[in-house]
Amino acid sequence: MSDRECYLAARVVNALLREDYGGLSGRVTRTKDGVALELPGARRVRLTPGSLYQDFVVAPDESLGLSTVLGAVAEISEHADAAGVKALAVECRAALRALELHDARREEVMARIGRDPRHRDAIDYETLAAFVDHPVYPTARARYGLSEAELLAYAPEFAPSFELRWAAVPRERARGARVPFGPSFREVGLPDLGASHVPFPVHPLSVRVVGRMPGVRVGPLPYLRVRPTLSMRTVQTGPGTHLKLPLAASTLGLRNRRSIKPGTLTDGALAERLLREVLAAEPEFADVIMLADEQVFGHAGHEYLAWMIRTIPDTPVIPVAALLAPAPGGDTVIAEVARASGRDVADVLRGYLRLLLRWNVRLFVKYGIALEAHQQNLSLTPAGPPALLIKDNDGLLASPEHLRAAGLGVPAFADARMLTDDPHALADVFVTITLHLAAAAVAFGALPADAARRLVRDTLADALAEHGDHPLARLLRARTLDAARLVGKAMLTAGTLVDKTRTGASDVNKYYGTGGPNYLRRI
């Protein structure tokens, strides 16, 4: 078995153990020989203490294959999960194929990006970000149903460029704006439809779905060359302009479809406007928190006929997801950033974390807002005083009570799940997104564990201290700095293994499982 298979198998076991799928934590034994996980079939897997998110992880020198892991999952699962177990097997094989394909093409992609950061475009950092595996979801490289050729043609880690397809949608079904840089129908091979139809951009991977829709015709000619961002369904059409499109594929789990429900476009725009109101009331953040403009969008009442234009401020930024990525010169991206700005990595992280945590704590305590701004949705300025760019706000959670108390209106979100007055629901988002992914994953990936722990803990303590004994500050302190354990998401359980009729999860991206150790307290 390959090193990549062992790596992936260990990540899957770690996720299953963290989420306690099938009562797996009950199979952990402690003897004079150490801590181990007893899998069905008498397979003993040695464990070692975890650093982030869980108590124990598979020992680094364990040789564990996917067939062993998947066989164990089948043994410990309930009959009702049979479809999910089968899906996990497909997901694991797809992830392994993608990892091995990327290994084979890695140097070629690096050579195209180039060693000199001064000659890189923003989209190059999206490609580098795709080199880094998801901090907690083990099979994030899997894209259901895509062939090797399709991965090479459309996945961001291969730095491809491709042309979009365009569909003719009856004018009476189109809602919202029109794509300002879209083609004429003649340019996409449908010259007779200009008076009766509207052109909609279609990702090439979604043509097979859109082409079957009644009354919709996909033009035979492509138009507009683009490159994929880290999210894959969002593409860069030109400097500072992204186009978000539905993608007929699932990522981060079979149930996590990459379609775009029309209501999320309106909700994202409303959330952005809410954050702009907050910034207007918080002048100290006005120059250091930037929001992507996501107000231009259209749809035809279908999750695969929708689009949104994202306009990025004219300021050089690097996705936070790229900071830990390998750079073509042999360093990490964050080390390049530090060297270019005359700082060390700890200094870069200190400035980033201070801004990240002060902003998100301010939102939480004063406004009752928790952002779903993980490392993919955040970008950092590489030079000068740190500033953050935030995008894709349709996963935000907000408290009507606290918004009103702050003098702000309550947005009329189409998705009622975006509003709650439960402070613990807000804290769940803060811990699992801001703390775990945007802060800790980056800090612990760049610094020794003790230094990272101290930096995140002290920076969060300072951010909370600004709010004294405010009830929400006390609650957030109790849920983070003073907590015995920290809440985590059960992403593999909700995303692939267990149907939501059994989990009860209204949102597979907000299904919280068992907690992990509080890495902020281990000094």
CSV table of C-alpha atoms in Angstrom, one decimal, residues 26-441:
chain,number,residue,atom,x,y,z
A,26,GLY,CA,-15.3,2.9,23.4
A,27,ARG,CA,-12.8,0.7,21.6
A,28,VAL,CA,-9.8,2.8,22.9
A,29,THR,CA,-7.7,0.8,25.3
A,30,ARG,CA,-5.0,1.8,27.7
A,31,THR,CA,-2.4,-0.8,28.7
A,32,LYS,CA,1.2,-0.9,29.7
A,33,ASP,CA,2.0,-1.0,26.0
A,34,GLY,CA,0.2,2.4,25.4
A,35,VAL,CA,-3.0,3.6,24.0
A,36,ALA,CA,-4.6,1.8,21.1
A,37,LEU,CA,-7.8,1.5,19.1
A,38,GLU,CA,-9.2,-2.0,18.8
A,39,LEU,CA,-10.9,-2.3,15.4
A,40,PRO,CA,-13.1,-5.2,14.5
A,41,GLY,CA,-11.2,-8.1,13.1
A,42,ALA,CA,-8.6,-7.9,15.9
A,43,ARG,CA,-6.7,-5.1,14.2
A,44,ARG,CA,-5.0,-3.0,16.9
A,45,VAL,CA,-4.1,0.5,15.9
A,46,ARG,CA,-1.6,2.4,18.1
A,47,LEU,CA,-2.6,5.9,19.1
A,48,THR,CA,-0.6,8.9,20.1
A,49,PRO,CA,-1.8,12.1,22.0
A,50,GLY,CA,-3.5,14.6,19.7
A,51,SER,CA,-2.7,18.2,19.5
A,52,LEU,CA,-5.8,19.9,18.0
A,53,TYR,CA,-9.4,18.8,18.1
A,54,GLN,CA,-9.1,15.3,19.7
A,55,ASP,CA,-7.5,13.4,22.5
A,56,PHE,CA,-5.7,10.8,20.4
A,57,VAL,CA,-4.8,10.2,16.7
A,58,VAL,CA,-3.3,7.3,14.8
A,59,ALA,CA,0.4,6.9,15.5
A,60,PRO,CA,2.5,8.3,12.6
A,61,ASP,CA,4.3,5.0,12.0
A,62,GLU,CA,1.1,2.9,11.8
A,63,SER,CA,0.6,1.2,8.4
A,64,LEU,CA,-3.1,1.3,7.9
A,65,GLY,CA,-4.9,0.6,4.6
A,66,LEU,CA,-8.3,1.8,3.4
A,67,SER,CA,-9.7,-1.7,3.1
A,68,THR,CA,-9.1,-2.3,6.8
A,69,VAL,CA,-10.7,1.0,7.8
A,70,LEU,CA,-13.7,0.7,5.5
A,71,GLY,CA,-14.2,-2.9,6.7
A,72,ALA,CA,-14.2,-1.7,10.3
A,73,VAL,CA,-16.7,1.1,9.5
A,74,ALA,CA,-19.0,-1.5,7.9
A,75,GLU,CA,-18.8,-3.6,11.1
A,76,ILE,CA,-19.5,-0.8,13.6
A,77,SER,CA,-22.2,1.0,11.5
A,78,GLU,CA,-25.9,0.6,11.9
A,79,HIS,CA,-27.9,-1.0,9.1
A,80,ALA,CA,-29.6,2.4,8.4
A,81,ASP,CA,-26.2,3.8,7.5
A,82,ALA,CA,-25.5,1.2,4.8
A,83,ALA,CA,-25.8,3.8,2.0
A,84,GLY,CA,-23.5,6.2,3.8
A,85,VAL,CA,-20.9,3.5,4.4
A,86,LYS,CA,-21.0,2.7,0.7
A,87,ALA,CA,-20.7,6.4,-0.1
A,88,LEU,CA,-17.7,6.7,2.2
A,89,ALA,CA,-15.9,3.9,0.4
A,90,VAL,CA,-16.4,5.7,-2.9
A,91,GLU,CA,-15.3,9.0,-1.3
A,92,CYS,CA,-12.1,7.5,0.0
A,93,ARG,CA,-11.2,5.9,-3.3
A,94,ALA,CA,-11.9,9.2,-5.1
A,95,ALA,CA,-9.8,11.2,-2.5
A,96,LEU,CA,-6.9,8.7,-2.9
A,97,ARG,CA,-7.0,9.0,-6.7
A,98,ALA,CA,-7.0,12.8,-6.4
A,99,LEU,CA,-4.1,12.8,-4.0
A,100,GLU,CA,-2.0,10.6,-6.1
A,101,LEU,CA,-2.8,12.5,-9.3
A,102,HIS,CA,-1.8,15.7,-7.6
A,103,ASP,CA,1.4,14.2,-6.4
A,104,ALA,CA,2.2,13.3,-10.0
A,105,ARG,CA,1.5,16.8,-11.3
A,106,ARG,CA,2.7,18.9,-8.3
A,107,GLU,CA,6.1,19.9,-9.7
A,108,GLU,CA,4.6,20.9,-13.1
A,109,VAL,CA,2.0,23.1,-11.4
A,110,MET,CA,4.7,24.7,-9.1
A,111,ALA,CA,6.9,25.5,-12.1
A,112,ARG,CA,4.0,27.3,-13.8
A,113,ILE,CA,3.3,29.4,-10.7
A,114,GLY,CA,6.9,30.4,-10.4
A,115,ARG,CA,9.4,31.0,-7.6
A,116,ASP,CA,9.1,34.8,-7.5
A,117,PRO,CA,6.1,36.0,-5.5
A,118,ARG,CA,6.3,39.3,-7.3
A,119,HIS,CA,5.2,37.7,-10.5
A,120,ARG,CA,2.3,35.7,-9.1
A,121,ASP,CA,-1.4,36.6,-9.6
A,122,ALA,CA,-4.0,36.4,-6.8
A,123,ILE,CA,-5.4,33.3,-8.5
A,124,ASP,CA,-2.0,31.5,-8.1
A,125,TYR,CA,-2.5,31.6,-4.3
A,126,GLU,CA,-5.9,30.0,-4.7
A,127,THR,CA,-4.1,27.2,-6.5
A,128,LEU,CA,-1.5,26.9,-3.7
A,129,ALA,CA,-4.2,26.9,-1.1
A,130,ALA,CA,-5.6,23.8,-2.8
A,131,PHE,CA,-2.4,22.0,-2.0
A,132,VAL,CA,-3.3,22.0,1.7
A,133,ASP,CA,-5.7,19.3,3.0
A,134,HIS,CA,-8.7,20.4,5.0
A,135,PRO,CA,-7.9,20.6,8.7
A,136,VAL,CA,-10.6,18.2,9.8
A,137,TYR,CA,-12.4,16.7,6.8
A,138,PRO,CA,-10.3,13.7,5.7
A,139,THR,CA,-11.5,13.2,2.2
A,140,ALA,CA,-11.8,16.8,1.0
A,141,ARG,CA,-10.0,16.0,-2.2
A,142,ALA,CA,-12.9,13.8,-3.3
A,143,ARG,CA,-15.2,15.2,-5.9
A,144,TYR,CA,-18.0,12.8,-6.6
A,145,GLY,CA,-18.3,11.4,-10.1
A,146,LEU,CA,-15.3,13.3,-11.7
A,147,SER,CA,-12.9,11.5,-13.9
A,148,GLU,CA,-9.1,12.0,-13.8
A,149,ALA,CA,-9.4,14.1,-17.0
A,150,GLU,CA,-12.1,16.3,-15.3
A,151,LEU,CA,-10.0,16.8,-12.2
A,152,LEU,CA,-7.1,17.9,-14.4
A,153,ALA,CA,-9.4,20.2,-16.3
A,154,TYR,CA,-11.3,21.8,-13.5
A,155,ALA,CA,-9.8,21.2,-10.0
A,156,PRO,CA,-7.9,24.2,-8.6
A,157,GLU,CA,-4.8,22.3,-7.4
A,158,PHE,CA,-3.9,21.7,-11.1
A,159,ALA,CA,-4.1,25.4,-12.0
A,160,PRO,CA,-6.2,24.8,-15.1
A,161,SER,CA,-8.0,27.4,-17.3
A,162,PHE,CA,-11.1,26.6,-19.2
A,163,GLU,CA,-14.0,28.3,-21.0
A,164,LEU,CA,-17.5,28.6,-19.6
A,165,ARG,CA,-20.6,27.3,-21.3
A,166,TRP,CA,-23.7,29.5,-21.5
A,167,ALA,CA,-27.4,28.5,-21.4
A,168,ALA,CA,-30.4,30.3,-22.9
A,169,VAL,CA,-33.0,30.8,-20.2
A,170,PRO,CA,-36.5,32.0,-21.1
A,171,ARG,CA,-36.6,35.7,-20.2
A,172,GLU,CA,-39.7,35.3,-18.0
A,173,ARG,CA,-37.9,32.9,-15.8
A,174,ALA,CA,-34.8,35.0,-15.2
A,175,ARG,CA,-34.5,37.0,-12.0
A,176,GLY,CA,-32.0,39.6,-10.9
A,177,ALA,CA,-29.3,41.1,-12.9
A,178,ARG,CA,-27.6,40.1,-16.2
A,179,VAL,CA,-23.9,39.1,-16.3
A,180,PRO,CA,-22.3,42.4,-17.5
A,181,PHE,CA,-19.5,40.6,-19.3
A,182,GLY,CA,-21.7,37.9,-20.8
A,183,PRO,CA,-21.8,37.0,-24.5
A,184,SER,CA,-24.3,37.6,-27.2
A,185,PHE,CA,-26.2,34.6,-28.2
A,186,ARG,CA,-24.5,34.6,-31.5
A,187,GLU,CA,-21.2,34.2,-29.8
A,188,VAL,CA,-22.3,31.0,-28.1
A,189,GLY,CA,-24.0,29.6,-31.2
A,190,LEU,CA,-27.7,30.5,-30.4
A,191,PRO,CA,-28.2,33.5,-32.7
A,192,ASP,CA,-32.0,33.3,-32.8
A,193,LEU,CA,-32.7,33.6,-29.1
A,194,GLY,CA,-31.7,37.1,-28.2
A,195,ALA,CA,-35.2,38.5,-28.0
A,196,SER,CA,-36.7,35.8,-25.9
A,197,HIS,CA,-34.0,34.4,-23.7
A,198,VAL,CA,-31.3,35.6,-21.2
A,199,PRO,CA,-27.7,34.1,-21.2
A,200,PHE,CA,-26.7,32.3,-18.0
A,201,PRO,CA,-23.2,31.1,-17.3
A,202,VAL,CA,-22.8,27.4,-16.8
A,203,HIS,CA,-19.8,25.5,-15.4
A,204,PRO,CA,-18.8,22.8,-17.9
A,205,LEU,CA,-19.3,20.2,-15.3
A,206,SER,CA,-22.9,21.3,-14.9
A,207,VAL,CA,-23.8,21.1,-18.6
A,208,ARG,CA,-25.2,17.6,-18.3
A,209,VAL,CA,-27.7,18.8,-15.6
A,210,VAL,CA,-28.6,22.1,-17.2
A,211,GLY,CA,-28.9,20.6,-20.7
A,212,ARG,CA,-31.8,18.4,-19.5
A,213,MET,CA,-33.9,21.2,-18.1
A,214,PRO,CA,-37.2,21.9,-20.0
A,215,GLY,CA,-37.1,25.1,-22.0
A,216,VAL,CA,-33.4,25.7,-21.5
A,217,ARG,CA,-30.8,25.4,-24.3
A,218,VAL,CA,-27.0,25.2,-23.7
A,219,GLY,CA,-25.1,26.9,-26.5
A,220,PRO,CA,-22.6,24.7,-28.4
A,221,LEU,CA,-19.8,27.3,-28.3
A,222,PRO,CA,-17.9,28.2,-25.1
A,223,TYR,CA,-17.2,31.8,-24.1
A,224,LEU,CA,-15.0,33.4,-21.5
A,225,ARG,CA,-11.8,31.8,-20.2
A,226,VAL,CA,-11.6,31.4,-16.4
A,227,ARG,CA,-9.5,29.8,-13.7
A,228,PRO,CA,-10.9,28.0,-10.6
A,229,THR,CA,-10.5,29.4,-7.1
A,230,LEU,CA,-10.1,27.1,-4.1
A,231,SER,CA,-13.8,26.5,-3.8
A,232,MET,CA,-13.8,25.1,-7.4
A,233,ARG,CA,-17.3,26.3,-8.2
A,234,THR,CA,-16.2,29.9,-8.0
A,235,VAL,CA,-13.9,31.0,-10.9
A,236,GLN,CA,-11.8,34.1,-11.6
A,237,THR,CA,-12.9,35.9,-14.7
A,238,GLY,CA,-10.4,38.6,-14.5
A,239,PRO,CA,-8.3,40.6,-11.9
A,240,GLY,CA,-10.5,41.3,-8.9
A,241,THR,CA,-13.6,39.6,-10.3
A,242,HIS,CA,-15.0,36.2,-9.3
A,243,LEU,CA,-18.0,34.4,-10.7
A,244,LYS,CA,-19.8,31.9,-8.4
A,245,LEU,CA,-21.6,29.1,-10.3
A,246,PRO,CA,-23.4,25.9,-9.3
A,247,LEU,CA,-21.3,22.8,-9.7
A,248,ALA,CA,-22.9,19.4,-10.3
A,249,ALA,CA,-20.7,17.7,-7.8
A,250,SER,CA,-20.5,17.2,-4.0
A,251,THR,CA,-17.5,18.1,-1.9
A,252,LEU,CA,-16.9,17.7,1.9
A,253,GLY,CA,-19.4,14.8,1.8
A,254,LEU,CA,-22.0,13.3,-0.4
A,255,ARG,CA,-24.8,15.5,1.1
A,256,ASN,CA,-22.8,18.7,0.6
A,257,ARG,CA,-23.9,19.5,-3.0
A,258,ARG,CA,-22.2,22.5,-4.6
A,259,SER,CA,-25.4,23.9,-6.1
A,260,ILE,CA,-26.6,27.4,-5.4
A,261,LYS,CA,-30.1,27.8,-3.9
A,262,PRO,CA,-31.5,31.1,-5.1
A,263,GLY,CA,-32.3,32.3,-1.6
A,264,THR,CA,-28.7,32.0,-0.6
A,265,LEU,CA,-27.8,34.8,-3.1
A,266,THR,CA,-30.2,37.2,-1.5
A,267,ASP,CA,-29.2,36.2,2.0
A,268,GLY,CA,-25.5,36.6,1.2
A,269,ALA,CA,-26.2,40.1,-0.1
A,270,LEU,CA,-28.3,41.0,3.0
A,271,ALA,CA,-25.5,39.6,5.3
A,272,GLU,CA,-22.9,41.8,3.5
A,273,ARG,CA,-25.1,44.9,3.9
A,274,LEU,CA,-25.5,44.1,7.6
A,275,LEU,CA,-21.7,43.9,8.0
A,276,ARG,CA,-21.3,47.2,6.2
A,277,GLU,CA,-23.7,48.7,8.7
A,278,VAL,CA,-21.5,47.3,11.5
A,279,LEU,CA,-18.4,48.8,9.9
A,280,ALA,CA,-20.1,52.2,9.7
A,281,ALA,CA,-20.6,52.0,13.4
A,282,GLU,CA,-17.0,50.7,14.1
A,283,PRO,CA,-14.6,53.3,12.6
A,284,GLU,CA,-11.5,51.6,14.1
A,285,PHE,CA,-12.2,48.6,11.7
A,286,ALA,CA,-13.1,50.7,8.7
A,287,ASP,CA,-9.6,50.5,7.1
A,288,VAL,CA,-8.7,47.0,8.2
A,289,ILE,CA,-11.8,45.0,7.4
A,290,MET,CA,-12.7,44.8,3.8
A,291,LEU,CA,-15.8,43.1,2.4
A,292,ALA,CA,-16.1,41.7,-1.1
A,293,ASP,CA,-19.0,43.1,-3.1
A,294,GLU,CA,-21.5,40.3,-3.6
A,295,GLN,CA,-24.6,42.3,-4.6
A,296,VAL,CA,-24.8,41.4,-8.3
A,297,PHE,CA,-26.5,38.1,-9.0
A,298,GLY,CA,-29.2,36.3,-11.0
A,299,HIS,CA,-31.1,33.1,-11.0
A,300,ALA,CA,-34.0,31.3,-12.7
A,301,GLY,CA,-35.5,29.7,-9.7
A,302,HIS,CA,-33.4,26.6,-9.9
A,303,GLU,CA,-30.3,25.6,-7.9
A,304,TYR,CA,-28.3,24.9,-11.1
A,305,LEU,CA,-29.4,28.1,-12.8
A,306,ALA,CA,-27.8,30.8,-10.7
A,307,TRP,CA,-24.7,33.0,-10.5
A,308,MET,CA,-23.1,35.7,-8.4
A,309,ILE,CA,-20.4,38.2,-9.3
A,310,ARG,CA,-17.9,38.9,-6.5
A,311,THR,CA,-15.8,42.1,-6.8
A,312,ILE,CA,-12.6,42.2,-4.8
A,313,PRO,CA,-11.2,45.5,-3.5
A,314,ASP,CA,-8.1,46.6,-5.4
A,315,THR,CA,-5.7,45.6,-2.6
A,316,PRO,CA,-3.2,42.7,-2.8
A,317,VAL,CA,-4.4,39.8,-0.6
A,318,ILE,CA,-3.5,36.2,0.0
A,319,PRO,CA,-6.2,33.6,1.1
A,320,VAL,CA,-5.6,32.6,4.7
A,321,ALA,CA,-6.1,29.0,3.4
A,322,ALA,CA,-2.8,29.5,1.4
A,323,LEU,CA,-0.6,30.6,4.3
A,324,LEU,CA,0.4,27.0,5.2
A,325,ALA,CA,0.8,26.0,1.6
A,326,PRO,CA,4.1,25.0,0.1
A,327,ALA,CA,5.5,27.7,-2.2
A,328,PRO,CA,7.5,27.0,-5.3
A,329,GLY,CA,10.7,28.2,-3.7
A,330,GLY,CA,10.6,25.5,-1.0
A,331,ASP,CA,9.2,27.6,1.8
A,332,THR,CA,5.7,28.0,3.0
A,333,VAL,CA,3.6,30.9,1.7
A,334,ILE,CA,3.5,32.5,5.2
A,335,ALA,CA,7.3,32.3,5.4
A,336,GLU,CA,7.5,34.1,2.1
A,337,VAL,CA,5.2,36.8,3.4
A,338,ALA,CA,7.3,37.2,6.5
A,339,ARG,CA,10.6,37.4,4.6
A,340,ALA,CA,9.2,39.9,2.0
A,341,SER,CA,7.9,42.2,4.8
A,342,GLY,CA,11.0,42.0,7.1
A,343,ARG,CA,9.1,40.0,9.8
A,344,ASP,CA,9.2,36.5,11.1
A,345,VAL,CA,6.3,34.1,10.9
A,346,ALA,CA,5.2,34.7,14.5
A,347,ASP,CA,5.0,38.4,13.8
A,348,VAL,CA,2.8,37.8,10.8
A,349,LEU,CA,0.5,35.5,12.8
A,350,ARG,CA,0.4,37.9,15.7
A,351,GLY,CA,-0.9,40.7,13.5
A,352,TYR,CA,-3.4,38.4,11.7
A,353,LEU,CA,-4.8,36.8,14.9
A,354,ARG,CA,-5.1,40.1,16.7
A,355,LEU,CA,-7.3,41.5,14.0
A,356,LEU,CA,-9.2,38.3,13.4
A,357,LEU,CA,-10.1,37.8,17.0
A,358,ARG,CA,-10.8,41.4,17.9
A,359,TRP,CA,-13.2,41.7,15.0
A,360,ASN,CA,-15.0,38.5,15.5
A,361,VAL,CA,-15.2,39.0,19.3
A,362,ARG,CA,-16.6,42.5,18.7
A,363,LEU,CA,-19.2,41.1,16.3
A,364,PHE,CA,-20.2,38.4,18.8
A,365,VAL,CA,-20.4,40.5,22.0
A,366,LYS,CA,-21.7,43.8,20.7
A,367,TYR,CA,-23.9,42.6,17.8
A,368,GLY,CA,-24.7,38.9,18.4
A,369,ILE,CA,-23.1,38.0,15.0
A,370,ALA,CA,-21.0,34.9,14.3
A,371,LEU,CA,-19.4,34.6,10.9
A,372,GLU,CA,-18.8,31.4,9.0
A,373,ALA,CA,-15.6,33.0,7.7
A,374,HIS,CA,-13.2,30.0,7.7
A,375,GLN,CA,-9.8,30.1,6.1
A,376,GLN,CA,-11.3,29.8,2.6
A,377,ASN,CA,-13.4,32.9,3.1
A,378,LEU,CA,-10.7,35.1,4.5
A,379,SER,CA,-7.8,36.8,2.9
A,380,LEU,CA,-4.9,38.7,4.4
A,381,THR,CA,-2.9,41.6,3.1
A,382,PRO,CA,0.7,40.4,2.8
A,383,ALA,CA,2.4,43.8,3.4
A,384,GLY,CA,1.9,46.8,5.7
A,385,PRO,CA,-0.5,46.8,8.6
A,386,PRO,CA,-2.7,43.7,8.6
A,387,ALA,CA,-6.1,43.9,6.9
A,388,LEU,CA,-8.6,41.2,6.2
A,389,LEU,CA,-10.9,40.6,3.3
A,390,ILE,CA,-14.1,38.7,4.0
A,391,LYS,CA,-16.3,37.0,1.5
A,392,ASP,CA,-19.2,34.6,1.2
A,393,ASN,CA,-21.4,35.6,4.1
A,394,ASP,CA,-24.5,33.4,3.5
A,395,GLY,CA,-23.5,31.1,6.4
A,396,LEU,CA,-23.6,34.0,9.0
A,397,LEU,CA,-25.6,33.5,12.2
A,398,ALA,CA,-27.1,36.6,13.9
A,399,SER,CA,-29.2,37.4,17.0
A,400,PRO,CA,-32.2,39.6,16.3
A,401,GLU,CA,-32.3,40.6,20.0
A,402,HIS,CA,-28.7,41.9,20.0
A,403,LEU,CA,-29.0,43.5,16.5
A,404,ARG,CA,-31.9,45.6,17.7
A,405,ALA,CA,-30.1,46.4,21.0
A,406,ALA,CA,-27.2,47.8,18.8
A,407,GLY,CA,-29.6,49.9,16.8
A,408,LEU,CA,-29.5,47.7,13.7
A,409,GLY,CA,-32.3,46.3,11.7
A,410,VAL,CA,-32.9,42.5,11.5
A,411,PRO,CA,-32.3,41.3,7.9
A,412,ALA,CA,-35.2,39.4,6.3
A,413,PHE,CA,-33.2,36.3,5.5
A,414,ALA,CA,-34.9,33.7,3.4
A,415,ASP,CA,-33.2,31.0,5.4
A,416,ALA,CA,-34.6,31.3,8.9
A,417,ARG,CA,-31.6,29.3,10.3
A,418,MET,CA,-29.5,32.4,9.9
A,419,LEU,CA,-31.2,34.0,12.9
A,420,THR,CA,-31.2,32.8,16.5
A,421,ASP,CA,-31.2,34.3,20.0
A,422,ASP,CA,-29.5,31.2,21.4
A,423,PRO,CA,-26.0,32.5,22.5
A,424,HIS,CA,-24.7,28.9,22.6
A,425,ALA,CA,-25.6,28.4,18.9
A,426,LEU,CA,-23.6,31.6,18.2
A,427,ALA,CA,-20.7,30.3,20.3
A,428,ASP,CA,-20.8,27.0,18.4
A,429,VAL,CA,-20.1,28.8,15.2
A,430,PHE,CA,-17.4,31.0,16.8
A,431,VAL,CA,-15.5,28.0,18.2
A,432,THR,CA,-15.8,25.7,15.2
A,433,ILE,CA,-15.1,28.3,12.6
A,434,THR,CA,-13.2,31.4,14.0
A,435,LEU,CA,-11.3,29.6,16.7
A,436,HIS,CA,-10.7,26.1,15.2
A,437,LEU,CA,-10.2,26.8,11.5
A,438,ALA,CA,-9.3,30.5,11.1
A,439,ALA,CA,-7.1,30.8,14.1
A,440,ALA,CA,-5.8,27.5,15.6
A,441,ALA,CA,-5.4,25.5,12.4
